[in-house]
Amino acid sequence: GFTVQRHLDIQTFVREPYWTLDLGVIKATSSTGGNVEAQRVCRAVWEGGRSFHPNKIVSLRDLVCESKDVGDRAVWVEKVVTKDKKQGRPTPLNTVALLKACSKSLGIGPHATMQTAERLYLSGYLSYPRTESTAYPTSFDILGTLRQQSNDARWGKYVRSLIANNEITKSRGGVDMGDHPPITPCREVGGYELSGDMARVYDLVVRHFIASVSQDAVWKSTRVYLKIDVLKEKGRFVVSGRELVSKGFLEVVLYKQYEEESSRENNENEDLSDEEIRPLP
């Protein structure tokens, strides 16, 4: 089936070199002595993509370098597009998502994760960890569960602000499978009450729960479209970047933990993954 074919593709894969045009954009300012100092360099991505023919790339580069017309060699800004993009909060946590998050963020394998989650469940810290549901049932007390965490030194201030400012939101998407509700905390934990993997898994579950009922994060996305006249249609480049405008749920979780999934499912159905997290010059 698919798994076997994918394994064969990986085993028989042969690396092949490729070439692309690279354009560095430098923001420079004059120092007190009148000398130019480079402040920041951004790499512009060539819209032509990758080429497996080095002569093609070399000829394009030489065309620019050997042009006698300064205007043809210059890089021109065609347009600048700036917009706000939302990064959706995570959906409530089911078993598969728990295993994935613990592996990715904590480096804990599936077997150890389930053992730890079941110990936390039997000790009354977490709800039942074997569930397919990714939506809270209508009977679930979101506000009450949040209030249990409002005095915690790690996230209590954020939770109190969430409640006081009436910023609690309905969980995003998901399905209530009717078996068991998503995995959530059942009680607060004192400073040294848990240790080792039990403390780490509990921490992840609580942060995920709080994030799932928080506001979405908002990024300011900027794309600068550039062109080199002498290359005509083959001389187009893009510099892109983004800055965090409103942290939203990222206030309580590390954004790297959820960035990949949320970028593919953000509210505007636009991919953020090719934009560096940086301000542009």
PDB file of C-alpha atoms in Angstrom:
ATOM      1  CA  GLY A   1       0.000   0.000   0.000  1.00  0.00           C
ATOM      2  CA  PHE A   2       0.936   3.643   0.453  1.00  0.00           C
ATOM      3  CA  THR A   3       3.270   2.987   3.423  1.00  0.00           C
ATOM      4  CA  VAL A   4       5.272   0.354   1.512  1.00  0.00           C
ATOM      5  CA  GLN A   5       5.579   2.572  -1.577  1.00  0.00           C
ATOM      6  CA  ARG A   6       6.670   5.524   0.564  1.00  0.00           C
ATOM      7  CA  HIS A   7       9.348   3.362   2.204  1.00  0.00           C
ATOM      8  CA  LEU A   8      10.612   2.238  -1.207  1.00  0.00           C
ATOM      9  CA  ASP A   9      10.698   5.851  -2.452  1.00  0.00           C
ATOM     10  CA  ILE A  10      12.836   6.852   0.529  1.00  0.00           C
ATOM     11  CA  GLN A  11      15.189   3.892   0.138  1.00  0.00           C
ATOM     12  CA  THR A  12      15.729   4.453  -3.599  1.00  0.00           C
ATOM     13  CA  PHE A  13      15.929   8.253  -3.475  1.00  0.00           C
ATOM     14  CA  VAL A  14      18.981   9.699  -5.211  1.00  0.00           C
ATOM     15  CA  ARG A  15      20.076  13.225  -4.385  1.00  0.00           C
ATOM     16  CA  GLU A  16      20.308  15.565  -7.332  1.00  0.00           C
ATOM     17  CA  PRO A  17      21.980  19.002  -7.146  1.00  0.00           C
ATOM     18  CA  TYR A  18      19.968  22.051  -8.108  1.00  0.00           C
ATOM     19  CA  TRP A  19      20.663  25.756  -8.646  1.00  0.00           C
ATOM     20  CA  THR A  20      18.743  28.947  -7.989  1.00  0.00           C
ATOM     21  CA  LEU A  21      19.289  32.693  -8.164  1.00  0.00           C
ATOM     22  CA  ASP A  22      20.017  34.319  -4.828  1.00  0.00           C
ATOM     23  CA  LEU A  23      19.409  38.007  -4.135  1.00  0.00           C
ATOM     24  CA  GLY A  24      20.553  39.692  -0.937  1.00  0.00           C
ATOM     25  CA  VAL A  25      18.755  42.892   0.063  1.00  0.00           C
ATOM     26  CA  ILE A  26      20.815  45.134   2.342  1.00  0.00           C
ATOM     27  CA  LYS A  27      19.519  48.004   4.418  1.00  0.00           C
ATOM     28  CA  ALA A  28      22.372  50.493   4.789  1.00  0.00           C
ATOM     29  CA  THR A  29      22.724  53.815   6.548  1.00  0.00           C
ATOM     30  CA  SER A  30      25.493  56.402   6.687  1.00  0.00           C
ATOM     31  CA  SER A  31      27.537  56.552   9.845  1.00  0.00           C
ATOM     32  CA  THR A  32      28.829  59.756  11.441  1.00  0.00           C
ATOM     33  CA  GLY A  33      31.972  59.607   9.310  1.00  0.00           C
ATOM     34  CA  GLY A  34      29.996  59.302   6.103  1.00  0.00           C
ATOM     35  CA  ASN A  35      30.786  55.615   5.560  1.00  0.00           C
ATOM     36  CA  VAL A  36      28.006  53.227   4.670  1.00  0.00           C
ATOM     37  CA  GLU A  37      27.281  50.550   7.255  1.00  0.00           C
ATOM     38  CA  ALA A  38      25.187  47.475   6.429  1.00  0.00           C
ATOM     39  CA  GLN A  39      22.447  47.063   9.042  1.00  0.00           C
ATOM     40  CA  ARG A  40      20.573  43.954   7.953  1.00  0.00           C
ATOM     41  CA  VAL A  41      20.572  41.522   5.043  1.00  0.00           C
ATOM     42  CA  CYS A  42      17.409  39.772   3.833  1.00  0.00           C
ATOM     43  CA  ARG A  43      17.423  36.950   1.330  1.00  0.00           C
ATOM     44  CA  ALA A  44      14.971  37.430  -1.510  1.00  0.00           C
ATOM     45  CA  VAL A  45      13.443  34.247  -2.938  1.00  0.00           C
ATOM     46  CA  TRP A  46      13.560  33.818  -6.702  1.00  0.00           C
ATOM     47  CA  GLU A  47      10.143  33.144  -8.195  1.00  0.00           C
ATOM     48  CA  GLY A  48      11.789  30.914 -10.810  1.00  0.00           C
ATOM     49  CA  GLY A  49      12.289  28.231  -8.188  1.00  0.00           C
ATOM     50  CA  ARG A  50      14.908  25.511  -8.512  1.00  0.00           C
ATOM     51  CA  SER A  51      16.689  24.575 -11.692  1.00  0.00           C
ATOM     52  CA  PHE A  52      18.598  21.389 -12.451  1.00  0.00           C
ATOM     53  CA  HIS A  53      20.487  23.136 -15.274  1.00  0.00           C
ATOM     54  CA  PRO A  54      23.427  25.163 -13.890  1.00  0.00           C
ATOM     55  CA  ASN A  55      24.155  26.827 -17.235  1.00  0.00           C
ATOM     56  CA  LYS A  56      20.718  28.441 -17.207  1.00  0.00           C
ATOM     57  CA  ILE A  57      21.333  30.037 -13.803  1.00  0.00           C
ATOM     58  CA  VAL A  58      24.878  31.114 -14.661  1.00  0.00           C
ATOM     59  CA  SER A  59      23.686  32.790 -17.872  1.00  0.00           C
ATOM     60  CA  LEU A  60      21.042  34.756 -15.951  1.00  0.00           C
ATOM     61  CA  ARG A  61      23.595  35.860 -13.377  1.00  0.00           C
ATOM     62  CA  ASP A  62      26.060  36.914 -16.091  1.00  0.00           C
ATOM     63  CA  LEU A  63      23.347  38.828 -17.887  1.00  0.00           C
ATOM     64  CA  VAL A  64      22.934  41.017 -14.802  1.00  0.00           C
ATOM     65  CA  CYS A  65      26.628  41.361 -13.994  1.00  0.00           C
ATOM     66  CA  GLU A  66      27.653  42.198 -17.568  1.00  0.00           C
ATOM     67  CA  SER A  67      24.867  44.669 -18.320  1.00  0.00           C
ATOM     68  CA  LYS A  68      26.276  48.165 -18.978  1.00  0.00           C
ATOM     69  CA  ASP A  69      23.008  49.897 -18.179  1.00  0.00           C
ATOM     70  CA  VAL A  70      22.870  50.667 -14.459  1.00  0.00           C
ATOM     71  CA  GLY A  71      19.076  50.861 -14.601  1.00  0.00           C
ATOM     72  CA  ASP A  72      18.835  47.341 -16.015  1.00  0.00           C
ATOM     73  CA  ARG A  73      21.025  45.995 -13.211  1.00  0.00           C
ATOM     74  CA  ALA A  74      19.106  47.803 -10.481  1.00  0.00           C
ATOM     75  CA  VAL A  75      16.564  46.050  -8.294  1.00  0.00           C
ATOM     76  CA  TRP A  76      13.172  47.757  -8.325  1.00  0.00           C
ATOM     77  CA  VAL A  77      10.338  47.425  -5.832  1.00  0.00           C
ATOM     78  CA  GLU A  78       7.150  46.565  -7.717  1.00  0.00           C
ATOM     79  CA  LYS A  79       4.793  46.509  -4.740  1.00  0.00           C
ATOM     80  CA  VAL A  80       4.581  45.932  -1.001  1.00  0.00           C
ATOM     81  CA  VAL A  81       1.681  43.907   0.406  1.00  0.00           C
ATOM     82  CA  THR A  82       0.957  44.027   4.141  1.00  0.00           C
ATOM     83  CA  LYS A  83      -1.921  42.260   5.847  1.00  0.00           C
ATOM     84  CA  ASP A  84      -2.888  40.771   9.194  1.00  0.00           C
ATOM     85  CA  LYS A  85      -3.155  36.993   9.359  1.00  0.00           C
ATOM     86  CA  LYS A  86      -4.643  34.947  12.161  1.00  0.00           C
ATOM     87  CA  GLN A  87      -3.043  31.847  13.625  1.00  0.00           C
ATOM     88  CA  GLY A  88      -5.873  29.720  14.981  1.00  0.00           C
ATOM     89  CA  ARG A  89      -5.828  28.473  18.564  1.00  0.00           C
ATOM     90  CA  PRO A  90      -5.378  24.694  18.938  1.00  0.00           C
ATOM     91  CA  THR A  91      -8.361  22.359  19.030  1.00  0.00           C
ATOM     92  CA  PRO A  92      -9.070  20.459  22.262  1.00  0.00           C
ATOM     93  CA  LEU A  93      -6.703  17.607  23.028  1.00  0.00           C
ATOM     94  CA  ASN A  94      -7.494  13.986  22.161  1.00  0.00           C
ATOM     95  CA  THR A  95      -5.225  10.961  22.602  1.00  0.00           C
ATOM     96  CA  VAL A  96      -3.516  11.189  19.209  1.00  0.00           C
ATOM     97  CA  ALA A  97      -2.830  14.908  19.647  1.00  0.00           C
ATOM     98  CA  LEU A  98      -1.461  14.287  23.157  1.00  0.00           C
ATOM     99  CA  LEU A  99       0.961  11.633  21.883  1.00  0.00           C
ATOM    100  CA  LYS A 100       2.103  13.905  19.069  1.00  0.00           C
ATOM    101  CA  ALA A 101       2.546  16.964  21.312  1.00  0.00           C
ATOM    102  CA  CYS A 102       4.496  15.057  23.964  1.00  0.00           C
ATOM    103  CA  SER A 103       6.775  13.535  21.344  1.00  0.00           C
ATOM    104  CA  LYS A 104       7.380  16.828  19.540  1.00  0.00           C
ATOM    105  CA  SER A 105       7.612  19.196  22.496  1.00  0.00           C
ATOM    106  CA  LEU A 106       8.778  17.026  25.388  1.00  0.00           C
ATOM    107  CA  GLY A 107      10.642  14.205  23.660  1.00  0.00           C
ATOM    108  CA  ILE A 108       8.492  11.588  25.423  1.00  0.00           C
ATOM    109  CA  GLY A 109       7.562   8.492  23.407  1.00  0.00           C
ATOM    110  CA  PRO A 110       3.970   7.234  22.966  1.00  0.00           C
ATOM    111  CA  HIS A 111       4.216   4.352  25.452  1.00  0.00           C
ATOM    112  CA  ALA A 112       5.730   6.508  28.203  1.00  0.00           C
ATOM    113  CA  THR A 113       3.216   9.295  27.475  1.00  0.00           C
ATOM    114  CA  MET A 114       0.217   6.986  27.933  1.00  0.00           C
ATOM    115  CA  GLN A 115       1.659   5.489  31.115  1.00  0.00           C
ATOM    116  CA  THR A 116       2.211   8.978  32.524  1.00  0.00           C
ATOM    117  CA  ALA A 117      -1.220  10.260  31.435  1.00  0.00           C
ATOM    118  CA  GLU A 118      -2.945   7.246  32.995  1.00  0.00           C
ATOM    119  CA  ARG A 119      -1.079   7.782  36.277  1.00  0.00           C
ATOM    120  CA  LEU A 120      -2.205  11.420  36.251  1.00  0.00           C
ATOM    121  CA  TYR A 121      -5.782  10.289  35.555  1.00  0.00           C
ATOM    122  CA  LEU A 122      -5.794   7.713  38.366  1.00  0.00           C
ATOM    123  CA  SER A 123      -4.386  10.362  40.722  1.00  0.00           C
ATOM    124  CA  GLY A 124      -7.184  12.774  39.811  1.00  0.00           C
ATOM    125  CA  TYR A 125      -5.075  15.355  37.959  1.00  0.00           C
ATOM    126  CA  LEU A 126      -6.309  14.766  34.384  1.00  0.00           C
ATOM    127  CA  SER A 127      -9.478  13.532  32.710  1.00  0.00           C
ATOM    128  CA  TYR A 128      -9.528  10.123  31.004  1.00  0.00           C
ATOM    129  CA  PRO A 129      -6.642  10.143  28.497  1.00  0.00           C
ATOM    130  CA  ARG A 130      -8.074   7.684  25.958  1.00  0.00           C
ATOM    131  CA  THR A 131     -10.477   9.694  23.834  1.00  0.00           C
ATOM    132  CA  GLU A 132     -11.138  10.545  20.209  1.00  0.00           C
ATOM    133  CA  SER A 133     -13.065  13.748  20.936  1.00  0.00           C
ATOM    134  CA  THR A 134     -11.663  17.119  19.873  1.00  0.00           C
ATOM    135  CA  ALA A 135     -14.593  19.294  20.997  1.00  0.00           C
ATOM    136  CA  TYR A 136     -15.856  20.008  24.497  1.00  0.00           C
ATOM    137  CA  PRO A 137     -19.410  18.754  25.167  1.00  0.00           C
ATOM    138  CA  THR A 138     -22.023  21.399  25.955  1.00  0.00           C
ATOM    139  CA  SER A 139     -22.116  20.192  29.560  1.00  0.00           C
ATOM    140  CA  PHE A 140     -18.381  20.821  30.099  1.00  0.00           C
ATOM    141  CA  ASP A 141     -17.672  23.631  32.575  1.00  0.00           C
ATOM    142  CA  ILE A 142     -14.969  25.655  30.793  1.00  0.00           C
ATOM    143  CA  LEU A 143     -15.148  28.597  33.198  1.00  0.00           C
ATOM    144  CA  GLY A 144     -14.961  26.389  36.278  1.00  0.00           C
ATOM    145  CA  THR A 145     -11.973  24.490  34.900  1.00  0.00           C
ATOM    146  CA  LEU A 146     -10.211  27.757  34.127  1.00  0.00           C
ATOM    147  CA  ARG A 147     -10.868  29.079  37.634  1.00  0.00           C
ATOM    148  CA  GLN A 148      -9.130  26.022  39.082  1.00  0.00           C
ATOM    149  CA  GLN A 149      -5.934  27.237  37.377  1.00  0.00           C
ATOM    150  CA  SER A 150      -6.263  30.932  38.244  1.00  0.00           C
ATOM    151  CA  ASN A 151      -3.858  30.837  41.215  1.00  0.00           C
ATOM    152  CA  ASP A 152      -1.050  28.951  39.528  1.00  0.00           C
ATOM    153  CA  ALA A 153       2.215  30.894  39.479  1.00  0.00           C
ATOM    154  CA  ARG A 154       2.936  29.862  35.866  1.00  0.00           C
ATOM    155  CA  TRP A 155      -0.289  30.755  34.063  1.00  0.00           C
ATOM    156  CA  GLY A 156      -2.620  32.093  36.762  1.00  0.00           C
ATOM    157  CA  LYS A 157      -2.157  35.754  35.803  1.00  0.00           C
ATOM    158  CA  TYR A 158      -3.036  34.977  32.178  1.00  0.00           C
ATOM    159  CA  VAL A 159      -6.124  32.968  33.210  1.00  0.00           C
ATOM    160  CA  ARG A 160      -7.361  35.731  35.524  1.00  0.00           C
ATOM    161  CA  SER A 161      -6.970  38.244  32.698  1.00  0.00           C
ATOM    162  CA  LEU A 162      -8.829  35.927  30.309  1.00  0.00           C
ATOM    163  CA  ILE A 163     -11.761  35.684  32.715  1.00  0.00           C
ATOM    164  CA  ALA A 164     -11.784  39.347  33.803  1.00  0.00           C
ATOM    165  CA  ASN A 165     -11.718  40.661  30.226  1.00  0.00           C
ATOM    166  CA  ASN A 166     -14.331  38.172  29.041  1.00  0.00           C
ATOM    167  CA  GLU A 167     -11.944  36.861  26.367  1.00  0.00           C
ATOM    168  CA  ILE A 168     -12.854  33.187  26.716  1.00  0.00           C
ATOM    169  CA  THR A 169     -13.716  31.835  23.271  1.00  0.00           C
ATOM    170  CA  LYS A 170     -15.481  28.773  21.981  1.00  0.00           C
ATOM    171  CA  SER A 171     -13.042  26.001  21.079  1.00  0.00           C
ATOM    172  CA  ARG A 172     -12.138  25.922  17.390  1.00  0.00           C
ATOM    173  CA  GLY A 173     -13.537  23.119  15.230  1.00  0.00           C
ATOM    174  CA  GLY A 174     -13.261  19.583  16.518  1.00  0.00           C
ATOM    175  CA  VAL A 175     -15.794  16.795  16.966  1.00  0.00           C
ATOM    176  CA  ASP A 176     -17.467  15.423  20.091  1.00  0.00           C
ATOM    177  CA  MET A 177     -17.285  11.669  19.476  1.00  0.00           C
ATOM    178  CA  GLY A 178     -19.486  10.900  22.479  1.00  0.00           C
ATOM    179  CA  ASP A 179     -16.981   8.527  24.095  1.00  0.00           C
ATOM    180  CA  HIS A 180     -15.075  10.751  26.515  1.00  0.00           C
ATOM    181  CA  PRO A 181     -14.439  14.512  26.496  1.00  0.00           C
ATOM    182  CA  PRO A 182     -11.065  15.898  25.384  1.00  0.00           C
ATOM    183  CA  ILE A 183      -8.170  15.620  27.827  1.00  0.00           C
ATOM    184  CA  THR A 184      -8.275  18.444  30.375  1.00  0.00           C
ATOM    185  CA  PRO A 185      -6.931  19.199  33.869  1.00  0.00           C
ATOM    186  CA  CYS A 186      -9.212  18.190  36.753  1.00  0.00           C
ATOM    187  CA  ARG A 187      -7.509  20.050  39.607  1.00  0.00           C
ATOM    188  CA  GLU A 188      -4.759  22.524  40.285  1.00  0.00           C
ATOM    189  CA  VAL A 189      -1.294  21.407  41.353  1.00  0.00           C
ATOM    190  CA  GLY A 190       0.884  22.822  44.104  1.00  0.00           C
ATOM    191  CA  GLY A 191       4.466  23.939  43.528  1.00  0.00           C
ATOM    192  CA  TYR A 192       6.267  20.615  44.121  1.00  0.00           C
ATOM    193  CA  GLU A 193       3.291  18.262  44.005  1.00  0.00           C
ATOM    194  CA  LEU A 194       4.387  16.629  40.735  1.00  0.00           C
ATOM    195  CA  SER A 195       7.826  15.917  39.308  1.00  0.00           C
ATOM    196  CA  GLY A 196       9.511  14.377  36.264  1.00  0.00           C
ATOM    197  CA  ASP A 197       7.368  13.368  33.303  1.00  0.00           C
ATOM    198  CA  MET A 198       4.163  13.659  35.336  1.00  0.00           C
ATOM    199  CA  ALA A 199       4.843  17.358  35.901  1.00  0.00           C
ATOM    200  CA  ARG A 200       5.809  17.929  32.262  1.00  0.00           C
ATOM    201  CA  VAL A 201       2.760  16.164  30.786  1.00  0.00           C
ATOM    202  CA  TYR A 202       0.414  17.909  33.226  1.00  0.00           C
ATOM    203  CA  ASP A 203       1.959  21.266  32.311  1.00  0.00           C
ATOM    204  CA  LEU A 204       1.455  20.587  28.579  1.00  0.00           C
ATOM    205  CA  VAL A 205      -2.189  19.526  29.029  1.00  0.00           C
ATOM    206  CA  VAL A 206      -3.059  22.581  31.138  1.00  0.00           C
ATOM    207  CA  ARG A 207      -1.415  25.009  28.724  1.00  0.00           C
ATOM    208  CA  HIS A 208      -3.145  23.338  25.774  1.00  0.00           C
ATOM    209  CA  PHE A 209      -6.530  23.544  27.486  1.00  0.00           C
ATOM    210  CA  ILE A 210      -6.117  27.243  28.295  1.00  0.00           C
ATOM    211  CA  ALA A 211      -4.882  27.931  24.750  1.00  0.00           C
ATOM    212  CA  SER A 212      -7.873  26.131  23.218  1.00  0.00           C
ATOM    213  CA  VAL A 213     -10.321  28.641  24.751  1.00  0.00           C
ATOM    214  CA  SER A 214      -8.116  31.726  24.224  1.00  0.00           C
ATOM    215  CA  GLN A 215      -8.050  34.302  21.443  1.00  0.00           C
ATOM    216  CA  ASP A 216      -6.316  33.567  18.128  1.00  0.00           C
ATOM    217  CA  ALA A 217      -2.854  35.009  17.549  1.00  0.00           C
ATOM    218  CA  VAL A 218      -2.474  37.771  14.935  1.00  0.00           C
ATOM    219  CA  TRP A 219       0.604  38.243  12.742  1.00  0.00           C
ATOM    220  CA  LYS A 220       1.474  41.194  10.532  1.00  0.00           C
ATOM    221  CA  SER A 221       2.604  39.663   7.244  1.00  0.00           C
ATOM    222  CA  THR A 222       4.622  41.703   4.737  1.00  0.00           C
ATOM    223  CA  ARG A 223       5.680  40.709   1.213  1.00  0.00           C
ATOM    224  CA  VAL A 224       7.942  42.891  -0.917  1.00  0.00           C
ATOM    225  CA  TYR A 225       7.932  42.084  -4.649  1.00  0.00           C
ATOM    226  CA  LEU A 226      11.177  42.942  -6.478  1.00  0.00           C
ATOM    227  CA  LYS A 227      12.297  42.824 -10.109  1.00  0.00           C
ATOM    228  CA  ILE A 228      15.498  43.179 -12.131  1.00  0.00           C
ATOM    229  CA  ASP A 229      14.631  44.732 -15.498  1.00  0.00           C
ATOM    230  CA  VAL A 230      17.354  43.070 -17.558  1.00  0.00           C
ATOM    231  CA  LEU A 231      16.013  39.607 -16.680  1.00  0.00           C
ATOM    232  CA  LYS A 232      12.425  40.583 -17.581  1.00  0.00           C
ATOM    233  CA  GLU A 233       9.934  37.947 -16.370  1.00  0.00           C
ATOM    234  CA  LYS A 234      12.755  35.784 -15.017  1.00  0.00           C
ATOM    235  CA  GLY A 235      13.948  38.566 -12.742  1.00  0.00           C
ATOM    236  CA  ARG A 236      11.239  38.521 -10.097  1.00  0.00           C
ATOM    237  CA  PHE A 237      11.980  38.000  -6.388  1.00  0.00           C
ATOM    238  CA  VAL A 238      10.033  38.141  -3.127  1.00  0.00           C
ATOM    239  CA  VAL A 239      11.131  39.083   0.380  1.00  0.00           C
ATOM    240  CA  SER A 240       8.670  38.089   3.090  1.00  0.00           C
ATOM    241  CA  GLY A 241       8.535  38.392   6.836  1.00  0.00           C
ATOM    242  CA  ARG A 242       6.113  38.638   9.725  1.00  0.00           C
ATOM    243  CA  GLU A 243       5.838  40.129  13.164  1.00  0.00           C
ATOM    244  CA  LEU A 244       3.590  39.109  16.046  1.00  0.00           C
ATOM    245  CA  VAL A 245       0.905  41.771  16.572  1.00  0.00           C
ATOM    246  CA  SER A 246      -1.339  40.080  19.148  1.00  0.00           C
ATOM    247  CA  LYS A 247      -0.085  37.035  21.063  1.00  0.00           C
ATOM    248  CA  GLY A 248      -3.495  35.565  21.867  1.00  0.00           C
ATOM    249  CA  PHE A 249      -3.090  31.915  22.856  1.00  0.00           C
ATOM    250  CA  LEU A 250       0.667  32.138  22.244  1.00  0.00           C
ATOM    251  CA  GLU A 251       0.870  33.982  25.570  1.00  0.00           C
ATOM    252  CA  VAL A 252       0.421  30.656  27.334  1.00  0.00           C
ATOM    253  CA  VAL A 253       2.189  28.237  24.961  1.00  0.00           C
ATOM    254  CA  LEU A 254       5.412  28.327  23.009  1.00  0.00           C
ATOM    255  CA  TYR A 255       4.342  29.213  19.462  1.00  0.00           C
ATOM    256  CA  LYS A 256       6.870  26.778  17.934  1.00  0.00           C
ATOM    257  CA  GLN A 257       4.886  23.966  19.539  1.00  0.00           C
ATOM    258  CA  TYR A 258       1.801  24.747  17.435  1.00  0.00           C
ATOM    259  CA  GLU A 259       3.086  26.847  14.539  1.00  0.00           C
ATOM    260  CA  GLU A 260       3.244  24.106  11.889  1.00  0.00           C
ATOM    261  CA  GLU A 261      -0.300  22.841  12.442  1.00  0.00           C
ATOM    262  CA  SER A 262      -1.884  26.255  12.924  1.00  0.00           C
ATOM    263  CA  SER A 263      -0.158  27.749   9.893  1.00  0.00           C
ATOM    264  CA  ARG A 264      -1.846  25.208   7.642  1.00  0.00           C
ATOM    265  CA  GLU A 265      -5.241  25.774   9.258  1.00  0.00           C
ATOM    266  CA  ASN A 266      -5.253  29.519   9.952  1.00  0.00           C
ATOM    267  CA  ASN A 267      -8.512  31.367   9.551  1.00  0.00           C
ATOM    268  CA  GLU A 268      -7.673  32.962   6.200  1.00  0.00           C
ATOM    269  CA  ASN A 269      -6.584  29.673   4.633  1.00  0.00           C
ATOM    270  CA  GLU A 270      -3.228  31.208   3.768  1.00  0.00           C
ATOM    271  CA  ASP A 271       0.091  29.519   4.419  1.00  0.00           C
ATOM    272  CA  LEU A 272       2.428  31.325   6.806  1.00  0.00           C
ATOM    273  CA  SER A 273       5.171  28.725   6.757  1.00  0.00           C
ATOM    274  CA  ASP A 274       7.326  30.410   4.075  1.00  0.00           C
ATOM    275  CA  GLU A 275       7.507  33.704   5.960  1.00  0.00           C
ATOM    276  CA  GLU A 276      10.375  34.238   8.362  1.00  0.00           C
ATOM    277  CA  ILE A 277       9.487  35.425  11.838  1.00  0.00           C
ATOM    278  CA  ARG A 278      11.302  38.748  11.609  1.00  0.00           C
ATOM    279  CA  PRO A 279      10.690  42.415  10.908  1.00  0.00           C
ATOM    280  CA  LEU A 280      11.718  43.516   7.422  1.00  0.00           C
ATOM    281  CA  PRO A 281      14.299  46.316   6.988  1.00  0.00           C
TER     282      PRO A 281
END
